[in-house]
Amino acid sequence: MREGLIPTVLGTVVSASGATMLKSKYKLLGVGVLGFGVAHVILGAIDLVEHR
């Protein structure tokens, strides 16, 4: 399995759950979860590109 694939997929799932939380009464928590997920997607993508 390619290095960086797991953080990218995990970040996508976490970002999607954070985006759905933005519509609930927990908007601040949703923003935090969304940011955490986006950070994982970015770092995973860097790993995927770096370790070709």
Short mmCIF file of C-alpha atoms in Angstrom, two decimals:
data_model
loop_
_atom_site.label_atom_id
_atom_site.label_comp_id
_atom_site.label_asym_id
_atom_site.label_seq_id
_atom_site.Cartn_x
_atom_site.Cartn_y
_atom_site.Cartn_z
CA MET A 1 0.00 0.00 0.00
CA ARG A 2 1.31 3.43 -0.86
CA GLU A 3 2.56 5.62 1.94
CA GLY A 4 0.17 8.49 2.64
CA LEU A 5 -2.94 6.75 1.39
CA ILE A 6 -4.35 5.97 4.85
CA PRO A 7 -4.09 9.57 6.18
CA THR A 8 -5.65 10.88 2.98
CA VAL A 9 -8.64 8.52 3.16
CA LEU A 10 -9.03 9.06 6.89
CA GLY A 11 -8.88 12.82 6.39
CA THR A 12 -11.57 12.63 3.74
CA VAL A 13 -13.91 10.74 6.07
CA VAL A 14 -13.22 13.11 8.97
CA SER A 15 -13.70 16.16 6.72
CA ALA A 16 -17.05 14.84 5.53
CA SER A 17 -18.23 14.26 9.09
CA GLY A 18 -17.05 17.74 10.08
CA ALA A 19 -18.91 19.25 7.15
CA THR A 20 -22.12 17.57 8.24
CA MET A 21 -21.61 18.84 11.79
CA LEU A 22 -21.55 22.42 10.49
CA LYS A 23 -25.30 22.21 9.94
CA SER A 24 -26.00 21.12 13.50
CA LYS A 25 -25.94 23.09 16.73
CA TYR A 26 -22.27 22.09 17.24
CA LYS A 27 -20.84 24.45 14.60
CA LEU A 28 -17.62 25.22 16.46
CA LEU A 29 -16.87 21.53 16.94
CA GLY A 30 -17.66 20.96 13.27
CA VAL A 31 -15.15 23.62 12.25
CA GLY A 32 -12.48 21.95 14.37
CA VAL A 33 -13.19 18.48 13.01
CA LEU A 34 -13.26 19.82 9.46
CA GLY A 35 -9.89 21.52 9.93
CA PHE A 36 -8.41 18.37 11.43
CA GLY A 37 -9.61 16.35 8.45
CA VAL A 38 -8.34 18.84 5.89
CA ALA A 39 -4.92 18.82 7.58
CA HIS A 40 -4.81 15.02 7.24
CA VAL A 41 -5.76 15.22 3.57
CA ILE A 42 -3.01 17.76 2.89
CA LEU A 43 -0.34 15.84 4.79
CA GLY A 44 -1.37 12.55 3.20
CA ALA A 45 -1.27 14.10 -0.26
CA ILE A 46 2.23 15.43 0.44
CA ASP A 47 3.31 11.91 1.39
CA LEU A 48 1.73 10.46 -1.74
CA VAL A 49 3.51 12.92 -4.01
CA GLU A 50 6.82 12.75 -2.15
CA HIS A 51 7.12 8.95 -2.08
CA ARG A 52 6.35 8.09 -5.68
#
